[in-house]
mmCIF file of C-alpha atoms in Angstrom:
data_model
loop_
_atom_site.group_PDB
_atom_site.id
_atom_site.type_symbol
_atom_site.label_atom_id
_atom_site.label_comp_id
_atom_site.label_asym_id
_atom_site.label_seq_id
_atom_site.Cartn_x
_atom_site.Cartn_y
_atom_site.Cartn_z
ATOM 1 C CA UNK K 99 18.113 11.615 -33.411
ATOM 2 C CA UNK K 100 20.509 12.222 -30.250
ATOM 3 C CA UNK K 101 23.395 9.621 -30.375
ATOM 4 C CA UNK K 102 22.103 8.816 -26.632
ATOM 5 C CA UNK K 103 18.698 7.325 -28.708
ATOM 6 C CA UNK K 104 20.333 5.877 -31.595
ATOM 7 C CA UNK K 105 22.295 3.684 -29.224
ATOM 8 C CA UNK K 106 19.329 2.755 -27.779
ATOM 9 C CA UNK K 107 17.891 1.176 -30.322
ATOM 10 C CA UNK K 108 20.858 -1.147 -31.116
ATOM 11 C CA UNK K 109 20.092 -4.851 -30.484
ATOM 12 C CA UNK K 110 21.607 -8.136 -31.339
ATOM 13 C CA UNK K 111 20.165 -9.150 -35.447
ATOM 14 C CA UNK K 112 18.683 -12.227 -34.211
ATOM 15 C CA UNK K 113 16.651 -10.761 -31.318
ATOM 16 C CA UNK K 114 12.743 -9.486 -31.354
ATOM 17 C CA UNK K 115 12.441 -5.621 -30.928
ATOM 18 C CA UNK K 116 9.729 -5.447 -27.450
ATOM 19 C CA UNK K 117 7.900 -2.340 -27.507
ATOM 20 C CA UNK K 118 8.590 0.293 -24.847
ATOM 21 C CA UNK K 119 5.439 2.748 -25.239
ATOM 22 C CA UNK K 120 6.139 4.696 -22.472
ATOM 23 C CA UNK K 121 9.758 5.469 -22.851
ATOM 24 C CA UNK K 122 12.279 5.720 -25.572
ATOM 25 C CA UNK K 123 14.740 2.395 -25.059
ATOM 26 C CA UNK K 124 13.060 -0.241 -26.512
ATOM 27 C CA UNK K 125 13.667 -3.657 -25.407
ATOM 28 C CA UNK K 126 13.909 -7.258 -26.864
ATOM 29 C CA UNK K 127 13.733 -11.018 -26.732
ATOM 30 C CA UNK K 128 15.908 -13.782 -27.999
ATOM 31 C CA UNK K 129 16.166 -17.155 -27.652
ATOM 32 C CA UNK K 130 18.744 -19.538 -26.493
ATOM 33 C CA UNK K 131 18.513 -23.040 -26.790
ATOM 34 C CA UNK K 132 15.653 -23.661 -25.223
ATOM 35 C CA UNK K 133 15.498 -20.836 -22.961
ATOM 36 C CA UNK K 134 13.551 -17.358 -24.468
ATOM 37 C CA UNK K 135 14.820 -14.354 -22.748
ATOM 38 C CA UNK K 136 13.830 -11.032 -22.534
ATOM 39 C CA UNK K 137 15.488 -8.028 -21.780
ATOM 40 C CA UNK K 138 13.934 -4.331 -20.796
ATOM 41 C CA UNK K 139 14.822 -1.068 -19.324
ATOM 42 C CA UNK K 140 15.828 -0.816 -16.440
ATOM 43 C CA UNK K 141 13.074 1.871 -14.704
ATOM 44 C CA UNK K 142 10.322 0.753 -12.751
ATOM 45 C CA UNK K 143 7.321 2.111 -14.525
ATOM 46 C CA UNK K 144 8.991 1.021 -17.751
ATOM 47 C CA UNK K 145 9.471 -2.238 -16.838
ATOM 48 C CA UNK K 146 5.801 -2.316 -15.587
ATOM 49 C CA UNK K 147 3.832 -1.449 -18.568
ATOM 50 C CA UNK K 148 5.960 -3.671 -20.808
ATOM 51 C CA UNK K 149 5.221 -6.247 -18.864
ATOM 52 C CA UNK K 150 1.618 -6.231 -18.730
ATOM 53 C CA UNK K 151 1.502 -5.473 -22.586
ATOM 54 C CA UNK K 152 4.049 -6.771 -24.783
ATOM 55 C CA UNK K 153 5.645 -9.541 -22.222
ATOM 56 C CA UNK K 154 2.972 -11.563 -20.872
ATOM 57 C CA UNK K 155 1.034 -11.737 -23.834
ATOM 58 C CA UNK K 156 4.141 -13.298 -26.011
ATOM 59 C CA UNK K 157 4.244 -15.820 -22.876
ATOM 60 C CA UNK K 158 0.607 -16.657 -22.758
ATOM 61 C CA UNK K 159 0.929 -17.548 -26.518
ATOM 62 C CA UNK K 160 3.562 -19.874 -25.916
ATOM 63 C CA UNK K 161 2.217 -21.404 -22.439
ATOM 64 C CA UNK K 162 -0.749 -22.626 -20.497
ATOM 65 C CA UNK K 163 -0.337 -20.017 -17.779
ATOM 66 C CA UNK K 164 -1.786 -21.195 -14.401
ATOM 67 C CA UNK K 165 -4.108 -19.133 -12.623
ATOM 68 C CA UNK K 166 -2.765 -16.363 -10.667
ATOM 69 C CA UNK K 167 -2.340 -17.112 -6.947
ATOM 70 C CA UNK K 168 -4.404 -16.147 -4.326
ATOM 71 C CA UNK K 169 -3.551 -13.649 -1.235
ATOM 72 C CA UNK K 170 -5.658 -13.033 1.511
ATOM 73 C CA UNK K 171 -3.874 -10.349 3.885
ATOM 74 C CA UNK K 172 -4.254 -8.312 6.842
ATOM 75 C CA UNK K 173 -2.658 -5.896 8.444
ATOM 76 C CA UNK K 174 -1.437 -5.431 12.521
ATOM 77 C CA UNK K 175 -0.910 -3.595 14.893
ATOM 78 C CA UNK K 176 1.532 -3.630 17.981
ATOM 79 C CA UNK K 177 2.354 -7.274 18.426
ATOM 80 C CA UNK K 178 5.287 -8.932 17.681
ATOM 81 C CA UNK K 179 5.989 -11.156 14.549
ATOM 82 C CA UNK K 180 6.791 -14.460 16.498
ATOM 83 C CA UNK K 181 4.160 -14.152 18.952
ATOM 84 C CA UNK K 182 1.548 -14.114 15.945
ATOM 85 C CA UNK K 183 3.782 -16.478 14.159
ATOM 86 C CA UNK K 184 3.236 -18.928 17.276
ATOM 87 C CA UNK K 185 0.060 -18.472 17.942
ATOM 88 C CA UNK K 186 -0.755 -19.069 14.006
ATOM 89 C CA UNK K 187 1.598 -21.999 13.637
ATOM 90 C CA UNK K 188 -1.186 -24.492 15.357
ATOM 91 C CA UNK K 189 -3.683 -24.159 12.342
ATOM 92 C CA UNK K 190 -3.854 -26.570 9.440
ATOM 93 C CA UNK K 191 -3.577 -24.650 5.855
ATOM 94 C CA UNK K 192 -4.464 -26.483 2.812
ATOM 95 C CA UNK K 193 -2.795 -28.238 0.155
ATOM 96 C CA UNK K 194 0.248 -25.650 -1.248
ATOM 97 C CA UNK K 195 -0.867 -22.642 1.034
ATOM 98 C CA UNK K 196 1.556 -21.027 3.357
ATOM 99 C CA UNK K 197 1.299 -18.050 5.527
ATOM 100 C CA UNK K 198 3.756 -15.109 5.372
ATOM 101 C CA UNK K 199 4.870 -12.583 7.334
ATOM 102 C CA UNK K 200 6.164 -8.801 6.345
ATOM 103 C CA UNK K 201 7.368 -6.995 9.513
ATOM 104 C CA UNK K 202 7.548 -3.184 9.992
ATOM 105 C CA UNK K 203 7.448 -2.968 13.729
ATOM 106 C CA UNK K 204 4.904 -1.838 14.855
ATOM 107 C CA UNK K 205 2.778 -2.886 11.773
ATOM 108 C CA UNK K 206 2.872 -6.859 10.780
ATOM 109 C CA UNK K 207 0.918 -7.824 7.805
ATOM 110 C CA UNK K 208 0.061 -11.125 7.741
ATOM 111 C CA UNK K 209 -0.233 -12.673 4.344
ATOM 112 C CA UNK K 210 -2.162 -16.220 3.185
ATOM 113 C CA UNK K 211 -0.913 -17.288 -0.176
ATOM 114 C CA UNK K 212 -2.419 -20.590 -2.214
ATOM 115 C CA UNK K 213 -3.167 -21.388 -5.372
ATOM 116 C CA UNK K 214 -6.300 -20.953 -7.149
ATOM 117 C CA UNK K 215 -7.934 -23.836 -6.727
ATOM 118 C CA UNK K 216 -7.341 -23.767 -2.951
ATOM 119 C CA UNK K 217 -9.599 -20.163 -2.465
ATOM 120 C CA UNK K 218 -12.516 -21.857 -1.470
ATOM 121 C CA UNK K 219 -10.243 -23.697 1.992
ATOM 122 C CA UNK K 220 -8.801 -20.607 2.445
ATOM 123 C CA UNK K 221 -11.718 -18.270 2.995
ATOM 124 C CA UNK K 222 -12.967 -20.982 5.240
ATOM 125 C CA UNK K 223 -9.332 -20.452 7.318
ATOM 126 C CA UNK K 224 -9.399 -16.621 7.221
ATOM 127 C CA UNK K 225 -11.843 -16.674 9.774
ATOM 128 C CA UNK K 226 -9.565 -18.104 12.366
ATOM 129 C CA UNK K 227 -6.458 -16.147 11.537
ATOM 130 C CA UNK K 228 -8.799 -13.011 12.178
ATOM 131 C CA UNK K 229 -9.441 -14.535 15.591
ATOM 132 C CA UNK K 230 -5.864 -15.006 16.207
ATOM 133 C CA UNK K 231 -5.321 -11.303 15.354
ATOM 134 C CA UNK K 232 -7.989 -10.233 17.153
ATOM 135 C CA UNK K 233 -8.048 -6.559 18.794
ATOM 136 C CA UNK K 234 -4.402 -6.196 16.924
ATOM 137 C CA UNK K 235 -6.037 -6.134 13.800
ATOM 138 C CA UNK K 236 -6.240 -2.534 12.085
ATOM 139 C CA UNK K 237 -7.506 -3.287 8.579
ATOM 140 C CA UNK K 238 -7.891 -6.228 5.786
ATOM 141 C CA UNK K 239 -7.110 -6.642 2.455
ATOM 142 C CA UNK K 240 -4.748 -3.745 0.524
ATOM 143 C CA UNK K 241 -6.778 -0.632 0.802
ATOM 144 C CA UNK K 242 -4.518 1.374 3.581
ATOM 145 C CA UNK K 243 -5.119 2.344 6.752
ATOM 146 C CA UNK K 244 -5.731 6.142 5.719
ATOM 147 C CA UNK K 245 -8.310 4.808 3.301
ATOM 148 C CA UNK K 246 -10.017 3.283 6.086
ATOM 149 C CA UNK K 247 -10.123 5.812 7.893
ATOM 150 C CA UNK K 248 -11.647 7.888 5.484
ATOM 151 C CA UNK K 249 -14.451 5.563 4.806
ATOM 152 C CA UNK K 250 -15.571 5.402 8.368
ATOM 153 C CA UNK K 251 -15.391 9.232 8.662
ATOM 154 C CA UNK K 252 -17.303 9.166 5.409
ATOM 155 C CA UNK K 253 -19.847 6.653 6.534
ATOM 156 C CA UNK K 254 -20.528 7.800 9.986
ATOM 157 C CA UNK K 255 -20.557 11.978 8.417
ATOM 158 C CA UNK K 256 -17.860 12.967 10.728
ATOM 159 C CA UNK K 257 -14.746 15.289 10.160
ATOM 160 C CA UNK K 258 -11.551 16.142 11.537
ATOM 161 C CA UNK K 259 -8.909 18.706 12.763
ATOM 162 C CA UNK K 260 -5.427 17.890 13.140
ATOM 163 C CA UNK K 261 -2.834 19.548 14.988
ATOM 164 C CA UNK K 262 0.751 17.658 14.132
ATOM 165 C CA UNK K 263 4.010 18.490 16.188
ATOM 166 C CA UNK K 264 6.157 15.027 15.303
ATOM 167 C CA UNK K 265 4.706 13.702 12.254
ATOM 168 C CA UNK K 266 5.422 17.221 10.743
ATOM 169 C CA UNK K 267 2.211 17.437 8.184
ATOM 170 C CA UNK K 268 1.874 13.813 6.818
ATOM 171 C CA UNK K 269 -0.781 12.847 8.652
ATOM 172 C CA UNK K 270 -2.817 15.081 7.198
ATOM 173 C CA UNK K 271 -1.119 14.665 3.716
ATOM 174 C CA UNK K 272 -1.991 10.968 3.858
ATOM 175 C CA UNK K 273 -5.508 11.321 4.808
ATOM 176 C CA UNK K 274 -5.706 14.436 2.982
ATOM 177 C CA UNK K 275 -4.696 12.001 -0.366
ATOM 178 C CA UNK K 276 -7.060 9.149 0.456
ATOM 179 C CA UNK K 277 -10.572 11.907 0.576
ATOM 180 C CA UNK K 278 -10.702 12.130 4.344
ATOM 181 C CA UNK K 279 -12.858 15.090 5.123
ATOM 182 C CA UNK K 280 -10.450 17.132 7.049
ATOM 183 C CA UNK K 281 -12.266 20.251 8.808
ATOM 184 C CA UNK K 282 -8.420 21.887 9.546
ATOM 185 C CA UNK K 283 -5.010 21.014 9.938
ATOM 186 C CA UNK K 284 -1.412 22.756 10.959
ATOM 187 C CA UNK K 285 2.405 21.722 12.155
ATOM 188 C CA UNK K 286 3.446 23.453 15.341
ATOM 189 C CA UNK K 287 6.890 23.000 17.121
ATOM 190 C CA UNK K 288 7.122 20.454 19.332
ATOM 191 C CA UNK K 289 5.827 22.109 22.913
ATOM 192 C CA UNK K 290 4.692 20.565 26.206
ATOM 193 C CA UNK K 291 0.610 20.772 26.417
ATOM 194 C CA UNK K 292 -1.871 18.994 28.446
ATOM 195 C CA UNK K 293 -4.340 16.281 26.380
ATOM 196 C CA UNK K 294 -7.322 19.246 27.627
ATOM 197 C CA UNK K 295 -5.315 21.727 26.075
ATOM 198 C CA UNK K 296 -5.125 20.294 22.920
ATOM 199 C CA UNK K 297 -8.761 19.252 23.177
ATOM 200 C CA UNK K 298 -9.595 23.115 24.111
ATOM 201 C CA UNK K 299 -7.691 24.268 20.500
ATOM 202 C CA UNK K 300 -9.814 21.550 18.397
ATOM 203 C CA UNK K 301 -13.066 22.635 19.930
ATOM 204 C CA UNK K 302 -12.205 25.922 19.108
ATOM 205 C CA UNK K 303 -10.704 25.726 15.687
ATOM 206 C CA UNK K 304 -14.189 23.040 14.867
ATOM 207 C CA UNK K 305 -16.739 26.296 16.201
ATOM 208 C CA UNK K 306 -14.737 28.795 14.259
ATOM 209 C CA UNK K 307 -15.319 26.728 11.237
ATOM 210 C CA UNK K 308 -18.737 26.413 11.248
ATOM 211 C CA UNK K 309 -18.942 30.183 12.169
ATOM 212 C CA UNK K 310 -16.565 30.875 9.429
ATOM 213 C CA UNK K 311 -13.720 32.507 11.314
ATOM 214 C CA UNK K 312 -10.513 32.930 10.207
ATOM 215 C CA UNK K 313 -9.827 29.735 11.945
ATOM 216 C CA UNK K 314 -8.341 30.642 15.506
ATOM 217 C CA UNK K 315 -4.398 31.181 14.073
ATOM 218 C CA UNK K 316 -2.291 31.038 16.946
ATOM 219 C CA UNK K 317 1.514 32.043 18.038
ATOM 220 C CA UNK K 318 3.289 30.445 19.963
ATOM 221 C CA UNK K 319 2.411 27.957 22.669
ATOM 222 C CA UNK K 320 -1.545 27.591 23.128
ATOM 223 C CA UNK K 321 -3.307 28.780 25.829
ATOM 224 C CA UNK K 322 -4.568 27.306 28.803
#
């Protein structure tokens, strides 16, 4: 065993050994007074898995754990935090329920967190924050907005073709990821071009497709 490991595995005699099944530190719990502690590596997806399996189940034997909360969100688009924030601020929320805000201008999610118990007055409030929202509103819930997207292409049996100049390939990496049923895609320098232009190129890459062309490869700038 590397010296790196073996110090690993030292931990204080009086202190449980937690299981780290996806890594070689192990980690460990002791208790102080009345206060048990436990202590883990220090990487992410570590962390995470000894969590969920060695962690929570030593605290559920010890405690009556309440009910996870509940979080109703939804995602925005192009409107600023404090003008949802005061057109929100009129409604009444139930008992121990607050509404949240996480702000990535452009993009606002807005976020309705209660407890358990309150689910059933919260679903009945969801309806009017979706009102406030209103045309804003890009997609509920955690799913993505390149997952939606690729549902409603998927639903409605249409493709695309993407030409990117700014966003440099990730659009199409992101939809690519989430099973969007892309027809073509490519990255070309950034160049001046008419809307009809670049309308003109996706007609034409879409019938060489179907004709099975090479594709309609182009240098330089596209033509008019």
């Amino acid at each position: 065993m590397a010296e790196s490991n073996r110090k690993q595995a030292e931990i204080p005699a009086s202190a449980e050994m937690i299981n780290n099944p996806v890594g070689t530190a192990c980690g460990f719990a002791i208790q102080l007074n009345r206060c048990l502690m436990f202590f883990t590596p220090g990487v992410p997806s570590e962390f995470k898995v000894m969590v969920e399996q060695e962690i929570l189940p030593r605290l559920r034997q010890r405690f009556t754990l309440p009910d996870p909360p509940v979080c109703l969100r939804m995602t925005t688009f192009g409107r600023s935090e404090s003008e949802l924030a005061q057109s929100l601020n009129p409604l009444t929320l139930p008992p121990g329920v607050v509404m949240g805000y996480r702000s990535s201008m452009p993009i606002i999610e807005l976020k309705l967190t209660g407890p358990a118990n309150q689910r059933d007055a919260m679903l009945a409030l969801w309806p009017e924050v979706r009102k406030v929202a209103g045309d804003s509103l890009i997609f509920e819930g955690t799913e993505g907005l390149p997952a939606q997207i690729a549902r409603c292409l998927q639903e409605r049996q249409l493709s695309l073709t993407l030409s990117e100049q700014f966003t440099s390939g990730l659009l199409a990496l992101q939809l690519s990821r989430a099973g969007a049923p892309l027809l073509a895609s490519e990255v070309v320098p950034a160049q001046e071009e008419t809307l009809a232009q670049a309308a003109r190129w996706a007609a034409e890459r879409r019938i060489n497709h179907f004709a099975g062309g090479s594709g309609g490869e182009r240098s330089g700038k596209r033509s008019s």
